[in-house]
């Protein structure tokens, strides 16, 4: 009966789940056009999908039920792990190249430290975080706001195929054929939060979908909300700074994130200032001026660094050849993160059930960001 109800076009799954939680008989919610469950099951088999409900083996939300509740999940691949083993990494679709690089580094570092990386499969920060986890050979969970046979966003269809081929998980409340309507994405974000012990916000404009994910985590009273700060003039970081003002934990690096999750981290990479070993002082000065991800004209960059023109030109050439910046007619922009000294993490003590943690290991990624990126408006789907 629930399978037939889950495949019935109509109200949002979260609304139906709320009615079921209030004690409504599932049969009373069926409609004349509700499909036969046998036909739905055959369709799921053809697509390689499973249907999970509370109480099933592998149901991931027993310890961290979302609000509104979740009555079912369609799953491709292994069942998502419980929240104690996962960290969400979220941000905007139009985040700057540097913020996307930060998300990829965080995703890879978390995966190497034994965490599953959860995000929403959108372009931008979400895709970078998933890709980083896959690059590191780790696990990732994509929580979609549509049916898993619907190619949305189309630009990420290759990423979704890679997730499935690598043993990762795609999941959604929406049945095959469910379209990516705008109303689907805020409810989707509560699932990202419920599937994670912590939410790392890499980029968030004011009133963005990333804020709703962070607030869903905070409203449960468990889990951490960790935020990369942004420059006050950067609209793409308005939401990040707002979360920090509201009490979220400010983090500068993967090391900070792991320490918040309970790892004991050694080495020098806990410094708030990136070490960026291997860069000479002029190159470090240029990268520091560009760290918020925005474009600077050569004149503004010279004023910000106070470097002689010949020294500035040489530093820009070195950084460009290293793939760390991009020069265009509009100006200069940082697009990638330089490596810094490697931290060593040792596993935390076994966690209590109310404060889930994971088993960090060695070889963590580089420092991430010290202040924000460009990357503008969110419209709720990321």
Tab-separated table of C-alpha atoms in Angstrom:
chain	number	residue	atom	x	y	z
A	1	UNK	CA	0.000	0.000	0.000
A	2	UNK	CA	2.845	2.404	0.843
A	3	UNK	CA	4.548	1.581	-2.456
A	4	UNK	CA	1.380	2.506	-4.328
A	5	UNK	CA	1.031	5.667	-2.233
A	6	UNK	CA	4.664	6.667	-2.762
A	7	UNK	CA	4.205	6.433	-6.533
A	8	UNK	CA	0.962	8.457	-6.551
A	9	UNK	CA	1.347	11.896	-8.167
A	10	UNK	CA	0.105	14.647	-5.896
A	11	UNK	CA	1.168	16.171	-2.571
A	12	UNK	CA	4.790	16.347	-1.560
A	13	UNK	CA	6.077	13.160	0.095
A	14	UNK	CA	6.787	15.104	3.304
A	15	UNK	CA	3.133	16.179	3.485
A	16	UNK	CA	1.941	12.597	3.053
A	17	UNK	CA	4.468	11.416	5.662
A	18	UNK	CA	3.111	13.978	8.124
A	19	UNK	CA	-0.425	12.670	7.659
A	20	UNK	CA	0.746	9.113	8.177
A	21	UNK	CA	2.586	10.161	11.337
A	22	UNK	CA	-0.659	11.674	12.590
A	23	UNK	CA	-2.270	8.257	12.325
A	24	UNK	CA	-4.018	8.460	8.961
A	25	UNK	CA	-4.776	5.128	7.301
A	26	UNK	CA	-2.574	4.812	4.172
A	27	UNK	CA	-5.593	3.449	2.288
A	28	UNK	CA	-7.453	6.725	2.895
A	29	UNK	CA	-4.678	8.648	1.121
A	30	UNK	CA	-4.754	6.568	-2.061
A	31	UNK	CA	-6.393	8.095	-5.117
A	32	UNK	CA	-8.308	6.663	-8.032
A	33	UNK	CA	-5.209	7.104	-10.224
A	34	UNK	CA	-2.800	5.489	-7.723
A	35	UNK	CA	-0.754	2.862	-9.588
A	36	UNK	CA	-0.881	-0.827	-8.857
A	37	UNK	CA	1.988	-1.752	-6.505
A	38	UNK	CA	3.010	-4.646	-8.730
A	39	UNK	CA	3.529	-2.267	-11.644
A	40	UNK	CA	5.549	0.086	-9.442
A	41	UNK	CA	7.721	-2.775	-8.148
A	42	UNK	CA	8.398	-3.941	-11.698
A	43	UNK	CA	9.432	-0.429	-12.674
A	44	UNK	CA	11.814	-0.205	-9.711
A	45	UNK	CA	13.343	-3.580	-10.589
A	46	UNK	CA	13.901	-2.418	-14.166
A	47	UNK	CA	15.714	0.693	-12.916
A	48	UNK	CA	17.719	-1.124	-10.248
A	49	UNK	CA	16.039	0.768	-7.394
A	50	UNK	CA	14.824	-0.339	-3.975
A	51	UNK	CA	11.998	0.932	-1.782
A	52	UNK	CA	12.789	1.402	1.926
A	53	UNK	CA	10.344	2.202	4.727
A	54	UNK	CA	10.897	2.652	8.479
A	55	UNK	CA	11.642	-0.686	10.092
A	56	UNK	CA	13.341	-2.149	7.025
A	57	UNK	CA	16.924	-3.343	7.279
A	58	UNK	CA	19.064	-0.440	6.175
A	59	UNK	CA	16.568	2.306	7.065
A	60	UNK	CA	19.012	5.165	7.813
A	61	UNK	CA	16.783	7.602	9.716
A	62	UNK	CA	15.840	5.618	12.820
A	63	UNK	CA	18.203	7.530	15.107
A	64	UNK	CA	17.784	10.920	13.398
A	65	UNK	CA	14.214	11.260	12.085
A	66	UNK	CA	13.733	14.473	10.122
A	67	UNK	CA	11.023	17.048	10.682
A	68	UNK	CA	8.677	16.783	8.793
A	69	UNK	CA	9.025	12.989	8.920
A	70	UNK	CA	10.064	10.725	6.072
A	71	UNK	CA	7.807	7.757	5.246
A	72	UNK	CA	9.890	6.116	2.520
A	73	UNK	CA	13.012	6.353	0.396
A	74	UNK	CA	13.803	5.162	-3.109
A	75	UNK	CA	17.425	4.010	-3.159
A	76	UNK	CA	19.976	3.159	-5.837
A	77	UNK	CA	23.049	1.425	-4.465
A	78	UNK	CA	23.723	0.593	-0.818
A	79	UNK	CA	21.376	1.999	1.791
A	80	UNK	CA	22.676	5.325	3.120
A	81	UNK	CA	24.657	4.887	6.337
A	82	UNK	CA	23.231	6.249	9.548
A	83	UNK	CA	24.054	9.837	10.399
A	84	UNK	CA	26.870	8.896	12.803
A	85	UNK	CA	29.059	7.937	9.831
A	86	UNK	CA	28.308	10.872	7.514
A	87	UNK	CA	29.009	14.578	7.024
A	88	UNK	CA	27.039	16.849	4.701
A	89	UNK	CA	28.872	19.399	2.549
A	90	UNK	CA	26.584	22.000	0.974
A	91	UNK	CA	26.741	25.297	-0.888
A	92	UNK	CA	25.526	27.239	-3.878
A	93	UNK	CA	25.297	26.389	-7.539
A	94	UNK	CA	27.122	29.568	-8.562
A	95	UNK	CA	29.923	29.415	-6.015
A	96	UNK	CA	33.321	30.745	-7.066
A	97	UNK	CA	35.973	28.386	-8.438
A	98	UNK	CA	37.857	28.723	-5.151
A	99	UNK	CA	34.822	27.732	-3.076
A	100	UNK	CA	34.244	24.751	-5.357
A	101	UNK	CA	37.891	23.796	-4.909
A	102	UNK	CA	37.405	24.068	-1.150
A	103	UNK	CA	34.356	21.784	-1.331
A	104	UNK	CA	36.303	19.224	-3.343
A	105	UNK	CA	39.179	19.305	-0.845
A	106	UNK	CA	36.808	18.950	2.093
A	107	UNK	CA	34.964	16.073	0.418
A	108	UNK	CA	38.227	14.268	-0.330
A	109	UNK	CA	39.637	14.857	3.143
A	110	UNK	CA	36.492	13.674	4.895
A	111	UNK	CA	36.405	10.569	2.711
A	112	UNK	CA	40.044	9.766	3.500
A	113	UNK	CA	39.236	10.177	7.178
A	114	UNK	CA	36.509	7.547	6.926
A	115	UNK	CA	33.385	9.683	6.606
A	116	UNK	CA	30.639	9.327	4.022
A	117	UNK	CA	30.010	12.650	2.240
A	118	UNK	CA	26.345	13.622	1.793
A	119	UNK	CA	25.082	16.389	-0.470
A	120	UNK	CA	22.290	17.283	-2.862
A	121	UNK	CA	23.777	16.557	-6.274
A	122	UNK	CA	23.413	20.150	-7.540
A	123	UNK	CA	26.032	21.790	-9.736
A	124	UNK	CA	28.607	23.893	-7.929
A	125	UNK	CA	29.557	23.036	-4.350
A	126	UNK	CA	27.450	19.852	-4.140
A	127	UNK	CA	29.022	18.313	-7.231
A	128	UNK	CA	32.509	19.309	-6.075
A	129	UNK	CA	31.999	17.664	-2.671
A	130	UNK	CA	30.693	14.434	-4.227
A	131	UNK	CA	33.547	14.457	-6.733
A	132	UNK	CA	36.151	14.968	-4.014
A	133	UNK	CA	34.830	11.995	-2.049
A	134	UNK	CA	34.910	9.810	-5.160
A	135	UNK	CA	38.419	11.006	-6.063
A	136	UNK	CA	39.568	9.867	-2.616
A	137	UNK	CA	37.955	6.457	-3.047
A	138	UNK	CA	35.363	7.165	-0.358
A	139	UNK	CA	31.607	6.844	-0.019
A	140	UNK	CA	29.088	9.488	-0.971
A	141	UNK	CA	25.307	9.838	-0.848
A	142	UNK	CA	23.377	12.012	-3.318
A	143	UNK	CA	19.953	13.148	-2.073
A	144	UNK	CA	17.847	14.143	-5.061
A	145	UNK	CA	14.751	16.305	-5.291
A	146	UNK	CA	13.265	14.326	-8.178
A	147	UNK	CA	12.935	10.782	-9.461
A	148	UNK	CA	16.232	8.997	-9.945
A	149	UNK	CA	15.451	8.310	-13.602
A	150	UNK	CA	15.081	12.045	-14.277
A	151	UNK	CA	18.376	13.589	-15.451
A	152	UNK	CA	18.494	16.670	-13.218
A	153	UNK	CA	20.642	18.600	-13.204
A	154	UNK	CA	21.554	17.358	-16.651
A	155	UNK	CA	25.122	18.594	-16.250
A	156	UNK	CA	25.631	16.065	-13.427
A	157	UNK	CA	24.356	12.919	-15.130
A	158	UNK	CA	27.955	11.762	-15.546
A	159	UNK	CA	28.588	12.358	-11.844
A	160	UNK	CA	25.514	10.316	-10.875
A	161	UNK	CA	26.646	7.450	-13.113
A	162	UNK	CA	30.075	7.618	-11.477
A	163	UNK	CA	28.490	7.510	-8.011
A	164	UNK	CA	26.582	4.353	-8.893
A	165	UNK	CA	29.581	2.739	-10.586
A	166	UNK	CA	31.749	3.475	-7.527
A	167	UNK	CA	29.356	1.890	-5.051
A	168	UNK	CA	27.877	5.165	-3.830
A	169	UNK	CA	24.220	5.865	-3.152
A	170	UNK	CA	21.509	7.908	-4.802
A	171	UNK	CA	18.320	8.388	-2.831
A	172	UNK	CA	15.089	10.355	-3.054
A	173	UNK	CA	11.593	10.512	-1.618
A	174	UNK	CA	10.293	10.941	-5.152
A	175	UNK	CA	9.315	7.978	-7.338
A	176	UNK	CA	10.592	7.346	-10.863
A	177	UNK	CA	9.323	10.073	-13.141
A	178	UNK	CA	9.082	12.640	-10.320
A	179	UNK	CA	9.965	16.042	-11.766
A	180	UNK	CA	12.416	18.505	-10.165
A	181	UNK	CA	9.872	21.082	-9.044
A	182	UNK	CA	11.050	24.026	-6.955
A	183	UNK	CA	8.856	22.934	-4.042
A	184	UNK	CA	10.820	19.666	-3.759
A	185	UNK	CA	14.152	21.108	-2.707
A	186	UNK	CA	13.603	22.572	0.743
A	187	UNK	CA	12.084	19.254	1.931
A	188	UNK	CA	15.056	17.504	0.291
A	189	UNK	CA	17.431	19.595	2.398
A	190	UNK	CA	15.970	18.290	5.671
A	191	UNK	CA	16.943	14.769	4.554
A	192	UNK	CA	20.528	15.851	3.852
A	193	UNK	CA	20.701	17.181	7.418
A	194	UNK	CA	19.045	14.089	8.919
A	195	UNK	CA	21.507	11.778	7.159
A	196	UNK	CA	24.528	13.601	8.600
A	197	UNK	CA	26.304	14.058	11.924
A	198	UNK	CA	27.428	17.514	10.766
A	199	UNK	CA	26.645	20.006	8.024
A	200	UNK	CA	29.568	21.938	6.526
A	201	UNK	CA	28.393	25.072	4.726
A	202	UNK	CA	31.009	26.054	2.147
A	203	UNK	CA	29.024	28.861	0.514
A	204	UNK	CA	25.590	30.342	1.138
A	205	UNK	CA	23.925	33.481	-0.090
A	206	UNK	CA	21.225	35.106	2.014
A	207	UNK	CA	18.045	32.967	2.150
A	208	UNK	CA	19.744	30.120	0.271
A	209	UNK	CA	18.880	26.443	0.332
A	210	UNK	CA	22.151	25.788	2.148
A	211	UNK	CA	20.817	27.808	5.080
A	212	UNK	CA	17.756	25.588	5.274
A	213	UNK	CA	19.984	22.495	5.437
A	214	UNK	CA	22.062	24.005	8.237
A	215	UNK	CA	19.006	25.092	10.182
A	216	UNK	CA	17.423	21.676	9.799
A	217	UNK	CA	20.542	20.220	11.412
A	218	UNK	CA	20.530	22.799	14.189
A	219	UNK	CA	16.835	22.382	14.941
A	220	UNK	CA	17.329	18.669	15.741
A	221	UNK	CA	19.599	19.563	18.637
A	222	UNK	CA	22.219	17.037	17.541
A	223	UNK	CA	24.945	17.286	14.964
A	224	UNK	CA	27.241	20.173	14.197
A	225	UNK	CA	26.813	23.175	11.910
A	226	UNK	CA	30.226	24.201	10.585
A	227	UNK	CA	30.692	27.209	8.329
A	228	UNK	CA	33.466	28.674	6.204
A	229	UNK	CA	33.370	32.452	6.726
A	230	UNK	CA	33.184	34.988	3.936
A	231	UNK	CA	34.193	38.564	3.237
A	232	UNK	CA	31.501	41.020	4.399
A	233	UNK	CA	31.191	42.543	0.917
A	234	UNK	CA	30.656	39.152	-0.747
A	235	UNK	CA	26.926	38.411	-1.331
A	236	UNK	CA	27.752	34.737	-1.799
A	237	UNK	CA	28.890	34.570	1.818
A	238	UNK	CA	26.019	36.492	3.438
A	239	UNK	CA	24.395	33.275	4.600
A	240	UNK	CA	27.679	31.890	5.944
A	241	UNK	CA	28.293	34.950	8.075
A	242	UNK	CA	24.678	34.953	9.220
A	243	UNK	CA	24.984	31.358	10.423
A	244	UNK	CA	28.146	32.227	12.338
A	245	UNK	CA	26.376	35.168	13.999
A	246	UNK	CA	23.583	32.754	14.958
A	247	UNK	CA	26.014	30.436	16.731
A	248	UNK	CA	27.370	28.058	14.077
A	249	UNK	CA	31.029	27.037	14.376
A	250	UNK	CA	33.450	29.000	12.205
A	251	UNK	CA	36.038	26.776	10.509
A	252	UNK	CA	39.004	27.641	8.316
A	253	UNK	CA	40.213	24.200	7.339
A	254	UNK	CA	39.574	20.496	7.165
A	255	UNK	CA	41.596	20.183	10.355
A	256	UNK	CA	39.094	22.431	12.147
A	257	UNK	CA	36.228	20.294	10.849
A	258	UNK	CA	37.815	17.044	12.007
A	259	UNK	CA	38.567	18.468	15.431
A	260	UNK	CA	34.932	19.539	15.786
A	261	UNK	CA	33.921	15.992	14.902
A	262	UNK	CA	36.151	14.572	17.622
A	263	UNK	CA	39.420	13.775	15.871
A	264	UNK	CA	42.754	14.398	17.555
A	265	UNK	CA	44.746	16.189	14.871
A	266	UNK	CA	48.493	16.743	14.948
A	267	UNK	CA	50.851	18.802	12.825
A	268	UNK	CA	50.889	22.492	12.025
A	269	UNK	CA	47.889	22.667	9.718
A	270	UNK	CA	45.539	23.741	12.502
A	271	UNK	CA	46.764	27.296	11.998
A	272	UNK	CA	44.117	29.722	10.802
A	273	UNK	CA	46.622	31.105	8.302
A	274	UNK	CA	47.352	28.802	5.357
A	275	UNK	CA	50.941	27.607	5.323
A	276	UNK	CA	51.064	27.125	1.554
A	277	UNK	CA	54.521	25.628	1.668
A	278	UNK	CA	56.412	25.921	-1.584
A	279	UNK	CA	55.130	29.406	-2.444
A	280	UNK	CA	57.467	32.372	-2.162
A	281	UNK	CA	56.323	35.505	-0.260
A	282	UNK	CA	55.076	37.467	-3.319
A	283	UNK	CA	52.968	34.512	-4.500
A	284	UNK	CA	51.544	34.095	-0.996
A	285	UNK	CA	50.690	37.802	-0.907
A	286	UNK	CA	48.856	37.553	-4.230
A	287	UNK	CA	46.924	34.455	-3.186
A	288	UNK	CA	45.981	36.054	0.131
A	289	UNK	CA	44.559	39.047	-1.759
A	290	UNK	CA	42.562	36.699	-4.002
A	291	UNK	CA	41.394	34.310	-1.291
A	292	UNK	CA	37.774	35.517	-1.333
A	293	UNK	CA	37.411	34.174	-4.863
A	294	UNK	CA	36.542	37.477	-6.499
A	295	UNK	CA	38.053	38.989	-9.619
A	296	UNK	CA	40.583	41.779	-9.030
A	297	UNK	CA	41.960	44.009	-11.748
A	298	UNK	CA	45.752	44.217	-11.968
A	299	UNK	CA	45.627	47.721	-10.503
A	300	UNK	CA	43.567	46.673	-7.468
A	301	UNK	CA	45.766	43.617	-7.004
A	302	UNK	CA	48.915	45.777	-7.037
A	303	UNK	CA	47.359	48.087	-4.435
A	304	UNK	CA	46.277	45.142	-2.265
A	305	UNK	CA	49.686	43.450	-2.315
A	306	UNK	CA	51.928	46.533	-2.418
A	307	UNK	CA	54.260	44.630	-4.740
A	308	UNK	CA	56.400	46.254	-7.444
A	309	UNK	CA	54.946	45.617	-10.898
A	310	UNK	CA	57.772	43.323	-12.031
A	311	UNK	CA	57.493	41.243	-8.845
A	312	UNK	CA	53.708	41.076	-9.185
A	313	UNK	CA	53.955	39.950	-12.826
A	314	UNK	CA	56.396	37.178	-11.904
A	315	UNK	CA	54.195	35.990	-9.028
A	316	UNK	CA	51.119	35.937	-11.277
A	317	UNK	CA	52.976	33.903	-13.883
A	318	UNK	CA	54.121	31.372	-11.277
A	319	UNK	CA	50.606	31.007	-9.862
A	320	UNK	CA	49.064	30.727	-13.317
A	321	UNK	CA	51.497	27.999	-14.366
A	322	UNK	CA	50.688	26.163	-11.126
A	323	UNK	CA	46.988	26.250	-12.012
A	324	UNK	CA	46.092	28.299	-8.935
A	325	UNK	CA	44.833	31.466	-10.642
A	326	UNK	CA	43.169	32.463	-13.895
A	327	UNK	CA	43.831	35.690	-15.783
A	328	UNK	CA	41.133	37.102	-18.057
A	329	UNK	CA	40.323	40.475	-19.578
A	330	UNK	CA	38.169	41.183	-16.501
A	331	UNK	CA	40.955	40.564	-14.010
A	332	UNK	CA	42.650	37.865	-11.933
A	333	UNK	CA	40.840	35.164	-9.936
A	334	UNK	CA	42.013	32.314	-7.706
A	335	UNK	CA	40.598	29.011	-8.960
A	336	UNK	CA	42.330	26.322	-6.912
A	337	UNK	CA	43.916	25.682	-3.546
A	338	UNK	CA	47.653	25.201	-3.049
A	339	UNK	CA	48.808	22.261	-0.957
A	340	UNK	CA	49.833	22.934	2.612
A	341	UNK	CA	51.492	20.828	5.275
A	342	UNK	CA	49.750	17.563	5.953
A	343	UNK	CA	48.017	16.911	9.262
A	344	UNK	CA	47.866	13.582	11.036
A	345	UNK	CA	44.627	12.590	12.707
A	346	UNK	CA	44.141	9.883	15.266
A	347	UNK	CA	40.761	8.325	15.897
A	348	UNK	CA	38.656	9.766	18.706
A	349	UNK	CA	37.413	7.675	21.597
A	350	UNK	CA	34.252	5.645	20.910
A	351	UNK	CA	31.452	8.221	20.690
A	352	UNK	CA	28.284	8.341	22.751
A	353	UNK	CA	25.126	7.897	20.731
A	354	UNK	CA	24.120	11.536	21.180
A	355	UNK	CA	27.296	12.885	19.617
A	356	UNK	CA	28.215	10.753	16.608
A	357	UNK	CA	31.731	10.820	15.316
A	358	UNK	CA	33.811	8.996	12.778
A	359	UNK	CA	37.191	7.294	12.467
A	360	UNK	CA	39.633	9.843	10.993
A	361	UNK	CA	42.859	8.543	9.489
A	362	UNK	CA	46.015	10.062	8.057
A	363	UNK	CA	46.776	11.979	4.841
A	364	UNK	CA	44.238	14.762	5.093
A	365	UNK	CA	43.770	17.409	2.441
A	366	UNK	CA	44.982	20.965	2.239
A	367	UNK	CA	43.795	23.962	4.175
A	368	UNK	CA	40.604	25.273	2.609
A	369	UNK	CA	39.638	28.930	2.800
A	370	UNK	CA	40.160	31.870	5.038
A	371	UNK	CA	37.430	34.112	3.638
A	372	UNK	CA	34.623	33.878	1.178
A	373	UNK	CA	34.011	33.397	-2.516
A	374	UNK	CA	31.825	34.995	-5.070
A	375	UNK	CA	28.843	32.953	-5.975
A	376	UNK	CA	25.572	34.496	-5.876
A	377	UNK	CA	21.995	33.801	-5.552
A	378	UNK	CA	20.575	30.561	-4.363
A	379	UNK	CA	17.026	29.755	-5.236
A	380	UNK	CA	16.478	26.872	-2.853
A	381	UNK	CA	17.647	23.957	-4.974
A	382	UNK	CA	21.116	23.862	-3.445
